[in-house]
PDB file of C-alpha atoms and ligand atoms in Angstrom:
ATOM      1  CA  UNK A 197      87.807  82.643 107.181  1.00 78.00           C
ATOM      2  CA  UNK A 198      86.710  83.329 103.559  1.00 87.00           C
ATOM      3  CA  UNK A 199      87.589  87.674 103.669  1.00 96.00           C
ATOM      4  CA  UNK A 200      90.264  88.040 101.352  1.00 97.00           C
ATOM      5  CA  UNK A 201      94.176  88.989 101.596  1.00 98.00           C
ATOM      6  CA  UNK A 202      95.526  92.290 101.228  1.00 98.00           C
ATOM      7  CA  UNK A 203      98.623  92.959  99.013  1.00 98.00           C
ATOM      8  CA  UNK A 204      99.916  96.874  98.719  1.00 98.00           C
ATOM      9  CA  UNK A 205     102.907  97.695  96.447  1.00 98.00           C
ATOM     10  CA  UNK A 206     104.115 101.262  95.688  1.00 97.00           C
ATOM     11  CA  UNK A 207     103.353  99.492  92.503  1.00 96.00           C
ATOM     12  CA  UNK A 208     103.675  96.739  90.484  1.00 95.00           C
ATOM     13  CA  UNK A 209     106.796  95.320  91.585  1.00 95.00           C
ATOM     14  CA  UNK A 210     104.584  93.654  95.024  1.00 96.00           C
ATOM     15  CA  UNK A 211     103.669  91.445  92.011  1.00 96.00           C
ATOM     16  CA  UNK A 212     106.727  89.297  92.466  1.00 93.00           C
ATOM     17  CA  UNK A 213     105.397  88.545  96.177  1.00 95.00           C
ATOM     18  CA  UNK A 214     101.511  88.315  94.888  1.00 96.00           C
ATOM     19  CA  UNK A 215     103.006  85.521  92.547  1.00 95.00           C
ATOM     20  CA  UNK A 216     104.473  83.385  95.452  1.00 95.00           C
ATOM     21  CA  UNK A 217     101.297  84.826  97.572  1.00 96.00           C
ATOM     22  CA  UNK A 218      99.295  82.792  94.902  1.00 95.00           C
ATOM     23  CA  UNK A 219     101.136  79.717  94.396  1.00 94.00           C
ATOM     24  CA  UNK A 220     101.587  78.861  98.606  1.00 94.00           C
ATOM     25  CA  UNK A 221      97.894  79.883  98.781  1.00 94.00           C
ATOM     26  CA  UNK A 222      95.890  79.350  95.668  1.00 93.00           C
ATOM     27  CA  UNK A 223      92.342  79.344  97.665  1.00 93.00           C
ATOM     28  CA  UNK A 224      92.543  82.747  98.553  1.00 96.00           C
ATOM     29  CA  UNK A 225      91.004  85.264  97.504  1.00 96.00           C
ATOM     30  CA  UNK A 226      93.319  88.536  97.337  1.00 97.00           C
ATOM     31  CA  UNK A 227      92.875  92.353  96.944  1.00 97.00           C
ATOM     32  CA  UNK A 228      96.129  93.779  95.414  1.00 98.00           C
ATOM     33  CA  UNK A 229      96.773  97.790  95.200  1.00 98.00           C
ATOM     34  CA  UNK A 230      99.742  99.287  93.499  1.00 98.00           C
ATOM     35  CA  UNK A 231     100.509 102.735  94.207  1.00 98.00           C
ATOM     36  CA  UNK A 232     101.396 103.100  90.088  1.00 96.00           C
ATOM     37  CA  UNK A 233     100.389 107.034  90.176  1.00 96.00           C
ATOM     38  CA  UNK A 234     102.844 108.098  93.225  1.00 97.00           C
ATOM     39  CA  UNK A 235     105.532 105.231  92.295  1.00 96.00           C
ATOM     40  CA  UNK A 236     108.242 105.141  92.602  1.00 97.00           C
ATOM     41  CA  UNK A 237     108.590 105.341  96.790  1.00 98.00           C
ATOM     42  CA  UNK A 238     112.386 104.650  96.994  1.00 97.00           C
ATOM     43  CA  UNK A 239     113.733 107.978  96.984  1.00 96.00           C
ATOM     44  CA  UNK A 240     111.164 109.506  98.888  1.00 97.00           C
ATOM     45  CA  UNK A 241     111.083 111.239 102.781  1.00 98.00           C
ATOM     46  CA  UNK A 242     110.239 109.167 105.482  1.00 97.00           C
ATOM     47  CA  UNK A 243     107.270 111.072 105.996  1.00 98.00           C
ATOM     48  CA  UNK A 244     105.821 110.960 102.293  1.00 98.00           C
ATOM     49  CA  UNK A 245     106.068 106.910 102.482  1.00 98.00           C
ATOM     50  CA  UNK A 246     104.574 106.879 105.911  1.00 98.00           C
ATOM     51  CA  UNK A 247     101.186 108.938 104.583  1.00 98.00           C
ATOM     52  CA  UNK A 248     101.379 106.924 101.500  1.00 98.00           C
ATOM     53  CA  UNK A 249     101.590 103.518 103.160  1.00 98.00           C
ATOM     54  CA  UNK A 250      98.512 104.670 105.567  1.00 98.00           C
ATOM     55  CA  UNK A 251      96.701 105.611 102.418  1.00 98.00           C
ATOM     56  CA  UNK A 252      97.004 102.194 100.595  1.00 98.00           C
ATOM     57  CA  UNK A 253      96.312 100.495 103.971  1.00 98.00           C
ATOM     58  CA  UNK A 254      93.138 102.366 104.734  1.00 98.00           C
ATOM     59  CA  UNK A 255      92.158 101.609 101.219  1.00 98.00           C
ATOM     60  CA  UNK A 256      93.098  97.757 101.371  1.00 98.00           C
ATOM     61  CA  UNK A 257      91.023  98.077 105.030  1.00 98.00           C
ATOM     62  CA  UNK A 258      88.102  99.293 103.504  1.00 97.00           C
ATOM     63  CA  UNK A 259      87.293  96.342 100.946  1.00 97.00           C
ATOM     64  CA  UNK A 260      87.070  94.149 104.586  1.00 96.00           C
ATOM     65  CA  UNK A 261      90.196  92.560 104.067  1.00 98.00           C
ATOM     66  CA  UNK A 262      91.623  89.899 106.850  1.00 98.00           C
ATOM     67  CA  UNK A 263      95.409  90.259 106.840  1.00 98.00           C
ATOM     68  CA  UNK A 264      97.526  92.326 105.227  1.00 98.00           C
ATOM     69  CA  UNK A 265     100.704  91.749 103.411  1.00 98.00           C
ATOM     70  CA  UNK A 266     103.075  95.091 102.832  1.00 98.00           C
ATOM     71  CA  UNK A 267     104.925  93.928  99.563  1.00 98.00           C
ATOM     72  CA  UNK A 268     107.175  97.042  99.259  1.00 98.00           C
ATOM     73  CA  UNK A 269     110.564  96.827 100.919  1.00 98.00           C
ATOM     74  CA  UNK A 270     110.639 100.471 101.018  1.00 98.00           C
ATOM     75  CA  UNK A 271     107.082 100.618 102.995  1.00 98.00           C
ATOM     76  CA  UNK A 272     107.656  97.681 105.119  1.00 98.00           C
ATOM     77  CA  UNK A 273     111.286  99.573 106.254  1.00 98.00           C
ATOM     78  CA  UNK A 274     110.373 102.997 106.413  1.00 98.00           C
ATOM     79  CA  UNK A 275     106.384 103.199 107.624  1.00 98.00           C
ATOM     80  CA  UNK A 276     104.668  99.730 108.149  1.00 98.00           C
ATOM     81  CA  UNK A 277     104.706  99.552 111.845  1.00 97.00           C
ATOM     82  CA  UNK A 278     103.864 103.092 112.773  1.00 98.00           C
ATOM     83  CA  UNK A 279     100.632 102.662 110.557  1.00 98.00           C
ATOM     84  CA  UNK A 280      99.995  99.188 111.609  1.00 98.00           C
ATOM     85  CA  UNK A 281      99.533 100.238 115.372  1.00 97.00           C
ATOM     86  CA  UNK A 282      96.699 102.191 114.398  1.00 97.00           C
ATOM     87  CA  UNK A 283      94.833  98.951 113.405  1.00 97.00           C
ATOM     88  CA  UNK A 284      94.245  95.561 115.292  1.00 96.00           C
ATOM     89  CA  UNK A 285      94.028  94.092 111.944  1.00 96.00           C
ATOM     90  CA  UNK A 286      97.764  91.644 111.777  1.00 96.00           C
ATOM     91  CA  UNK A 287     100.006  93.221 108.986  1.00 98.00           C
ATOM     92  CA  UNK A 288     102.920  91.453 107.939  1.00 98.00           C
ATOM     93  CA  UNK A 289     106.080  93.588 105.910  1.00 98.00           C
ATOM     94  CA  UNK A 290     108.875  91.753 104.014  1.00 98.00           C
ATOM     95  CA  UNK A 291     111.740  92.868 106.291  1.00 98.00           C
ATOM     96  CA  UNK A 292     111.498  90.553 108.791  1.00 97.00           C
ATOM     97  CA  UNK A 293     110.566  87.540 106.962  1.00 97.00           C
ATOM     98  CA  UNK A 294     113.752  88.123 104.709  1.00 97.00           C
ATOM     99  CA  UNK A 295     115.908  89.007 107.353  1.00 98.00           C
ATOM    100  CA  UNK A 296     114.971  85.984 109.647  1.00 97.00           C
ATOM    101  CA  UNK A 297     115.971  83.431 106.664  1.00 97.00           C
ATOM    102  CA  UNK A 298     119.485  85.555 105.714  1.00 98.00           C
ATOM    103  CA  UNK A 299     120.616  84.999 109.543  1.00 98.00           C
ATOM    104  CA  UNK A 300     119.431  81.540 109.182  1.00 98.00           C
ATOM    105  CA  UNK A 301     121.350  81.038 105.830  1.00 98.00           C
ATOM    106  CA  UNK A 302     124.559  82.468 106.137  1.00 98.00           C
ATOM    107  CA  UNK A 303     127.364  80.559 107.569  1.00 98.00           C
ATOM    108  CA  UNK A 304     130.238  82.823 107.631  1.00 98.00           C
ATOM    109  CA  UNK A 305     128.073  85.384 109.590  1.00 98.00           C
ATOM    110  CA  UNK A 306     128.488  88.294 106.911  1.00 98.00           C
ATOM    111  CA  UNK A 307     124.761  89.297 105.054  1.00 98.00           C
ATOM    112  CA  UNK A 308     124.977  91.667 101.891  1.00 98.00           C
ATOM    113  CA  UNK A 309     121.293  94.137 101.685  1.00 98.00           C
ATOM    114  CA  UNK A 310     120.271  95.477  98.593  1.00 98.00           C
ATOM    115  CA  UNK A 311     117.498  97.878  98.183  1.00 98.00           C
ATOM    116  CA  UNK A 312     116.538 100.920  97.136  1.00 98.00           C
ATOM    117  CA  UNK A 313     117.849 104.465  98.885  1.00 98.00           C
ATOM    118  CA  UNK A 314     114.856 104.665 101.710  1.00 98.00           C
ATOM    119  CA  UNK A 315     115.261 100.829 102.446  1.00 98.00           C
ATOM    120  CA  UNK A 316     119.259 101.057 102.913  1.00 98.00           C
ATOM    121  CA  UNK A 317     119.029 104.369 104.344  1.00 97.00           C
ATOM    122  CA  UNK A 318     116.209 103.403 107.649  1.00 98.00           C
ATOM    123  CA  UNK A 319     118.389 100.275 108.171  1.00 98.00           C
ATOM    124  CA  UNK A 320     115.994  98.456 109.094  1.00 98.00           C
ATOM    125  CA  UNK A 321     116.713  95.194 107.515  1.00 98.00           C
ATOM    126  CA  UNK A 322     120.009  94.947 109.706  1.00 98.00           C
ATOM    127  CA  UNK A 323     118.216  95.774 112.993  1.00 98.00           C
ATOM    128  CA  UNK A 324     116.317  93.056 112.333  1.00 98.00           C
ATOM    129  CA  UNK A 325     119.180  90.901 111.739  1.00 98.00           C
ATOM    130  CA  UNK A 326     120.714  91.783 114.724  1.00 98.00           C
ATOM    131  CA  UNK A 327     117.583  91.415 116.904  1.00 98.00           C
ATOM    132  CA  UNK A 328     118.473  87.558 115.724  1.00 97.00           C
ATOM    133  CA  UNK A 329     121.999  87.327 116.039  1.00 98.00           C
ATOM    134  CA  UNK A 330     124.194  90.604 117.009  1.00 98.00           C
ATOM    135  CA  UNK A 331     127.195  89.090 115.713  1.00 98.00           C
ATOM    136  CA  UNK A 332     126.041  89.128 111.794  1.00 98.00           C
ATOM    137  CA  UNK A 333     127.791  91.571 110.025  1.00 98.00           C
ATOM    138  CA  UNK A 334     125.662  92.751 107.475  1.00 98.00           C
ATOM    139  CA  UNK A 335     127.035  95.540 104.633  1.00 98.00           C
ATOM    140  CA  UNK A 336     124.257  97.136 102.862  1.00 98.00           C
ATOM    141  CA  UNK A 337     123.672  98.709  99.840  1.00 98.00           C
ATOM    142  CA  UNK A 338     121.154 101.090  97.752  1.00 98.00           C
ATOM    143  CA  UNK A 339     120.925  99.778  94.058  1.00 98.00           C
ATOM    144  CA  UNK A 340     118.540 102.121  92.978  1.00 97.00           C
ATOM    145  CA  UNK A 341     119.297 101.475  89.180  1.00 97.00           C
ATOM    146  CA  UNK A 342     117.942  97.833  89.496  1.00 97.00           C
ATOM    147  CA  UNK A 343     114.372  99.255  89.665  1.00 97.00           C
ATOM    148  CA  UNK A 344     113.868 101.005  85.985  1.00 96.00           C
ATOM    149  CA  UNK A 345     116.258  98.256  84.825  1.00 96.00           C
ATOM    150  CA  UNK A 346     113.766  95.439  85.595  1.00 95.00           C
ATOM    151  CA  UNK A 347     110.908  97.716  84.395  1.00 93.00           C
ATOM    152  CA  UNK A 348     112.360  98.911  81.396  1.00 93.00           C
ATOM    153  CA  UNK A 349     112.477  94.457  81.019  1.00 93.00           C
ATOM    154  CA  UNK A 350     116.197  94.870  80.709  1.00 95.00           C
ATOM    155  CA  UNK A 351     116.151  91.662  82.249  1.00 93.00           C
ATOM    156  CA  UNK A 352     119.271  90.027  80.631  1.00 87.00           C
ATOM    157  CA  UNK A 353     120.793  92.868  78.749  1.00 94.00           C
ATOM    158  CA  UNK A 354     125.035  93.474  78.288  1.00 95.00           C
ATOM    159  CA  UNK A 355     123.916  96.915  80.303  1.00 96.00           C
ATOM    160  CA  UNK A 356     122.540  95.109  83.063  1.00 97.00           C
ATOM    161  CA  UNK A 357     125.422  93.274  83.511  1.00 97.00           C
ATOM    162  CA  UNK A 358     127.655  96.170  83.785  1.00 97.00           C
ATOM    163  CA  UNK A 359     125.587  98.192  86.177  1.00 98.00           C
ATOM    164  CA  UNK A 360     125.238  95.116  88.352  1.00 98.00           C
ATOM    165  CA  UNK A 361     129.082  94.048  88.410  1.00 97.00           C
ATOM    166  CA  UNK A 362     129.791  97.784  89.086  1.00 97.00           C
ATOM    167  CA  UNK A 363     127.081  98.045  92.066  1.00 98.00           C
ATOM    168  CA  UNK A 364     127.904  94.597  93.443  1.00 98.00           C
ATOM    169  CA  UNK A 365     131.592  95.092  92.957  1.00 96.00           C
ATOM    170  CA  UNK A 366     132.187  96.076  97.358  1.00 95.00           C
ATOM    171  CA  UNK A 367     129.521  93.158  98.403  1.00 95.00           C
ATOM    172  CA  UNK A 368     131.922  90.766  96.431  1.00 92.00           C
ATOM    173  CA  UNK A 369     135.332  92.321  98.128  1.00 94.00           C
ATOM    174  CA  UNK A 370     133.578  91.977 101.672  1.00 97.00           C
ATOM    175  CA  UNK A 371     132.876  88.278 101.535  1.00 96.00           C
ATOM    176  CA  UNK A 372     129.406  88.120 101.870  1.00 98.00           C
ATOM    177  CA  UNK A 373     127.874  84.447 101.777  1.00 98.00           C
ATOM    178  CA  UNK A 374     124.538  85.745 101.651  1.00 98.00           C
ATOM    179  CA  UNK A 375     122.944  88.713  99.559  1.00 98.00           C
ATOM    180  CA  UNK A 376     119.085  89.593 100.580  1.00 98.00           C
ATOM    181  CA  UNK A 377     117.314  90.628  97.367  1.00 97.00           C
ATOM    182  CA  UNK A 378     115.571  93.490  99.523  1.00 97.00           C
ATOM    183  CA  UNK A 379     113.643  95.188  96.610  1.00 97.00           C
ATOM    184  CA  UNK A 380     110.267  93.709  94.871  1.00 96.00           C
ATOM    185  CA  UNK A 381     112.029  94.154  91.619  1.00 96.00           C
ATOM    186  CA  UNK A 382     114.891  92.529  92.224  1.00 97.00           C
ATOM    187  CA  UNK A 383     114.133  89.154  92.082  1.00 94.00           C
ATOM    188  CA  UNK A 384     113.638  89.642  88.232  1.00 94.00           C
ATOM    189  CA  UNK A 385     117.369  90.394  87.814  1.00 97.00           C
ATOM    190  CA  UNK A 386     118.142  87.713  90.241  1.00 97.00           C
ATOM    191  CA  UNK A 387     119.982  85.583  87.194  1.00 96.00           C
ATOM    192  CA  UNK A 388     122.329  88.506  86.834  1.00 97.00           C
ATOM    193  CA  UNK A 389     122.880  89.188  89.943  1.00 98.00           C
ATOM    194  CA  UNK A 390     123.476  85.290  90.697  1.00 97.00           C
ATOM    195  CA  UNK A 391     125.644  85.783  88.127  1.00 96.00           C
ATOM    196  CA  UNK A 392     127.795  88.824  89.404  1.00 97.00           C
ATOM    197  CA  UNK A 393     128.483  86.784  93.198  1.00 97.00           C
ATOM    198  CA  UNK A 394     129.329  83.936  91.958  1.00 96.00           C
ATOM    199  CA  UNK A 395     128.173  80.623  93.076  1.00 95.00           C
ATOM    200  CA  UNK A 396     129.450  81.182  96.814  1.00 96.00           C
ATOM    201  CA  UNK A 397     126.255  83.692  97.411  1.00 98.00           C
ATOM    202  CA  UNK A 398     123.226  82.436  98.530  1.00 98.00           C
ATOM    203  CA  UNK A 399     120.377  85.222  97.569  1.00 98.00           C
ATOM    204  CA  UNK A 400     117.140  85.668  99.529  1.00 97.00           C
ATOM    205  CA  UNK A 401     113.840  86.680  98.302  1.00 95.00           C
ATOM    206  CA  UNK A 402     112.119  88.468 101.103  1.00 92.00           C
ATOM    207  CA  UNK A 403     108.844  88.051  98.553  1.00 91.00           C
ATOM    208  CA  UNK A 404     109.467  84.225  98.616  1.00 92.00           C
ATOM    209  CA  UNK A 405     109.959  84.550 102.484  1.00 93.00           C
ATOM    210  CA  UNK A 406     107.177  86.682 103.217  1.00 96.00           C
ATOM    211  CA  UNK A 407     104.343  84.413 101.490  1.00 95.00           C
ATOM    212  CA  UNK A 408     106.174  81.808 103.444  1.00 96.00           C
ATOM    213  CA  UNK A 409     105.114  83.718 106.914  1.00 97.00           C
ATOM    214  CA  UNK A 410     102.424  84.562 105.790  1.00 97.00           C
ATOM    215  CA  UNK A 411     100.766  81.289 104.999  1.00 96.00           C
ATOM    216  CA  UNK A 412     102.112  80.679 108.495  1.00 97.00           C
ATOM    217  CA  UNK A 413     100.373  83.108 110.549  1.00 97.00           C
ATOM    218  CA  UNK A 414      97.344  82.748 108.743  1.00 96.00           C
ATOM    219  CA  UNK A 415      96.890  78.914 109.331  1.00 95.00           C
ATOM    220  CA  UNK A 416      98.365  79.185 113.228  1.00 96.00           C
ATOM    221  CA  UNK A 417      95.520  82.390 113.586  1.00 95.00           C
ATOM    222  CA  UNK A 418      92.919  79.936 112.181  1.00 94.00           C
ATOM    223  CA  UNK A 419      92.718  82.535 109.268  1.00 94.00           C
ATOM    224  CA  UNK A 420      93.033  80.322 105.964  1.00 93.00           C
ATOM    225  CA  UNK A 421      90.511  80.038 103.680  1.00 91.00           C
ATOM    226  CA  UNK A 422      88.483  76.808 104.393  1.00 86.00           C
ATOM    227  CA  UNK A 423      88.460  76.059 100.497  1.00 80.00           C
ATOM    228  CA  UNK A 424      92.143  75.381 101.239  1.00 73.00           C
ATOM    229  CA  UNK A 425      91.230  72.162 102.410  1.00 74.00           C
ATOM    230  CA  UNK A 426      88.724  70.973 100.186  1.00 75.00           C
ATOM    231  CA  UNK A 427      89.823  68.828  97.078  1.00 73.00           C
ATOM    232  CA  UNK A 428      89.424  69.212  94.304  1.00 70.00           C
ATOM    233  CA  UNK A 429      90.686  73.087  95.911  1.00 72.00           C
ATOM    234  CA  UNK A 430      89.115  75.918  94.296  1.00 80.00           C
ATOM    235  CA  UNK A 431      90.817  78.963  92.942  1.00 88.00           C
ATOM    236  CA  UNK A 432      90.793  82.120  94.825  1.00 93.00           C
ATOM    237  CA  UNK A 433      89.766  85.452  92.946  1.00 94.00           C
ATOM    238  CA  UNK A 434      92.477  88.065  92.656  1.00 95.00           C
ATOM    239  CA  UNK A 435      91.279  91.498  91.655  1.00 96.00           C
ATOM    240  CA  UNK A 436      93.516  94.251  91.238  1.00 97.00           C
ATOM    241  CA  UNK A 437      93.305  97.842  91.773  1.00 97.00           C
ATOM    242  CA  UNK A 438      95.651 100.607  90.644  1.00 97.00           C
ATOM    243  CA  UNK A 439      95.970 104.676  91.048  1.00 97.00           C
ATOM    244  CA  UNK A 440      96.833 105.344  87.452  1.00 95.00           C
ATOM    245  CA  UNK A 441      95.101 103.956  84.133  1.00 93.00           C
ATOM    246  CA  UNK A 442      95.208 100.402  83.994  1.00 92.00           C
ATOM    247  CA  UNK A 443      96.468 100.214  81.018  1.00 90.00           C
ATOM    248  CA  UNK A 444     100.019 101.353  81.888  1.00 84.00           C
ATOM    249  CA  UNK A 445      99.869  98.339  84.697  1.00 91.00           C
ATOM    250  CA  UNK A 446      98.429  95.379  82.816  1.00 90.00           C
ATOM    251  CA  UNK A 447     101.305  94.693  80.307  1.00 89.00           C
ATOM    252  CA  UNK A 448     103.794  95.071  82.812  1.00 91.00           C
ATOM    253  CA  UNK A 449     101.936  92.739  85.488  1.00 92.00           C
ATOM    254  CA  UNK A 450     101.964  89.989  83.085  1.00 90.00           C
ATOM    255  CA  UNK A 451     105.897  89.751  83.205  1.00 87.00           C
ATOM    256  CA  UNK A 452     106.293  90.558  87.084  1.00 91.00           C
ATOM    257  CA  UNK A 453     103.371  87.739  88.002  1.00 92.00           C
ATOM    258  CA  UNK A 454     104.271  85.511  85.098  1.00 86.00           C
ATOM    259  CA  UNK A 455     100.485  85.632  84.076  1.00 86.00           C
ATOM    260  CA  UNK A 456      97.945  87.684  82.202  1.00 88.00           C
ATOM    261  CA  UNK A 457      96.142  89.943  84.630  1.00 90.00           C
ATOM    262  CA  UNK A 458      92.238  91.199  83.847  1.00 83.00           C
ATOM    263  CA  UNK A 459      90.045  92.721  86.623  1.00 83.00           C
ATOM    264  CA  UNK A 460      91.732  95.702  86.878  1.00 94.00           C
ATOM    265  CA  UNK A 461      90.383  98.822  88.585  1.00 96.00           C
ATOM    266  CA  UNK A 462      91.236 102.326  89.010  1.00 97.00           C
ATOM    267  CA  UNK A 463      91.115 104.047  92.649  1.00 97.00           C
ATOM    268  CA  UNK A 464      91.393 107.741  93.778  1.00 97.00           C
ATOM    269  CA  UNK A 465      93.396 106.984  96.268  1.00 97.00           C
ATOM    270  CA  UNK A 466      93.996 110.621  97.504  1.00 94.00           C
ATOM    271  CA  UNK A 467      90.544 110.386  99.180  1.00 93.00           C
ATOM    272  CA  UNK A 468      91.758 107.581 101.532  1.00 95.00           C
TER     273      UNK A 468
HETATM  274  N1  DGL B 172     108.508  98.539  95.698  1.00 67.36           N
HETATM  275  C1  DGL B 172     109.733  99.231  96.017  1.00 67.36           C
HETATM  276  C2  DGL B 172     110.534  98.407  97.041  1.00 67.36           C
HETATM  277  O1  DGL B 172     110.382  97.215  97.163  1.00 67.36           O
HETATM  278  C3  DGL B 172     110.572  99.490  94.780  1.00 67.36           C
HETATM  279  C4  DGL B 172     109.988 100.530  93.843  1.00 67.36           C
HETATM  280  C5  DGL B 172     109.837 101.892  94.472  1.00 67.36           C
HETATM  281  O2  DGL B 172     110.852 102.579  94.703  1.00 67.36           O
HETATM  282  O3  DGL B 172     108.696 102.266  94.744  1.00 67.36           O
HETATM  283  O4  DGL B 172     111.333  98.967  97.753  1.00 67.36           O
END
């Protein structure tokens, strides 16, 4: 099916899952919004998120997309599946995915969460765990910090260091094996963080995971785009859409995708 993908972010942080998005699935094309005008989401009510996420969803829904991919952590824990019932179209969050390879992972059965303060807060990401195995302990833990830190591009900074060790400090003295990155802008830090647990903790990208799924309900739904199997394949077309000037985006989508990004647009997306 040649409609495109839909990607929503509370901004540009969904990047980091548009990047692995692209790379598993280079034929497709894919319709990214980020939320850049009412970012950031992570300290926000459950309710705010909720008619947020239903406003970037309507809005991904209109340009006739044919899946839909909730980058945000903080979306996909707090609001995804309330809005999603309202739609037959299949939506796919980054809580599951992530949390399905961290109970697969960890061998000592103890799973460290980081995200920001709505993500922790909802939980969500250890329900899910223990929808797969009950007897996971999982410790969890808002880093809200991490998220100016990797915009700011304090990326491998003496700073960063300390605010990590000092976060990270109680996931180290519980003996985690396994530390879910659950936060689109974590996996930028990921280095330092690495760094912090030590070479005993695995980390998880639920971006990584989620493109993962994605590619696989998209192929078992009969969904992927046939110029996925034609050789030479050809490149999808990305476009990009934004609720603040595009000009505060671009420079920082270039470091969070790893690539220059043009075809940017700006949406009202208070009429959605
Ligand atoms: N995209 C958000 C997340 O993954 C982080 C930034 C925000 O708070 O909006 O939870």
């Amino acid at each position: 099916m040649d409609a495109p993908i839909g990607i929503f972010d509370s901004g540009v942080g969904g990047l980091t899952v548009a990047r692995e998005v692209f790379k598993l699935l280079p034929s497709e094309d894919v319709v990214y919004f980020g939320d850049v005008g009412r970012y950031p989401y992570g300290g926000r009510s459950k309710e705010i998120i909720t008619n947020f996420t239903a406003q970037d969803i309507a809005f991904l829904v209109e340009h006739n997309v044919k899946f839909i991919i909730c980058a945000c952590n903080t979306a996909s824990a707090v609001a995804l599946d309330e809005v999603a019932r309202n739609y037959k179209i299949k939506m796919i969050g980054v809580i599951k995915p992530g949390a399905q390879a961290a109970a697969e992972q960890t061998s000592n059965g103890r799973v460290g969460v980081i995200g920001t303060h709505a993500t922790i807060s909802s939980n969500t990401y250890a329900r899910m765990i223990h929808d797969i195995n009950p007897d996971i302990k999982v410790f969890s833990l808002a880093c809200p910090l991490f998220v100016p830190l990797a915009e700011e591009g304090y990326i491998d900074r003496e700073a960063t260091y300390l605010i990590a060790k000092d976060y990270l400090q109680t996931m180290h003295d519980v003996g985690i094996d396994t530390l879910i990155l659950g936060c689109t802008h974590y996996p930028l830090l990921a280095k330092v963080i690495a760094e912090v647990m030590g070479n005993k903790v695995t980390l998880i990208d639920s971006g990584e995971e989620t493109a993962r799924a994605a590619y696989m309900i998209l192929a078992e739904d009969g969904l992927l785009n046939p110029r996925m199997s034609q050789k030479p394949a050809r490149q999808g077309e990305h476009r990009f859409f934004v609720s603040d000037v595009p000009e505060k985006f671009s420079p920082l989508a270039t470091r969070f995708l790893g690539e220059p990004v043009d075809k940017i647009t700006r949406v009202d997306i208070s009429g959605y």
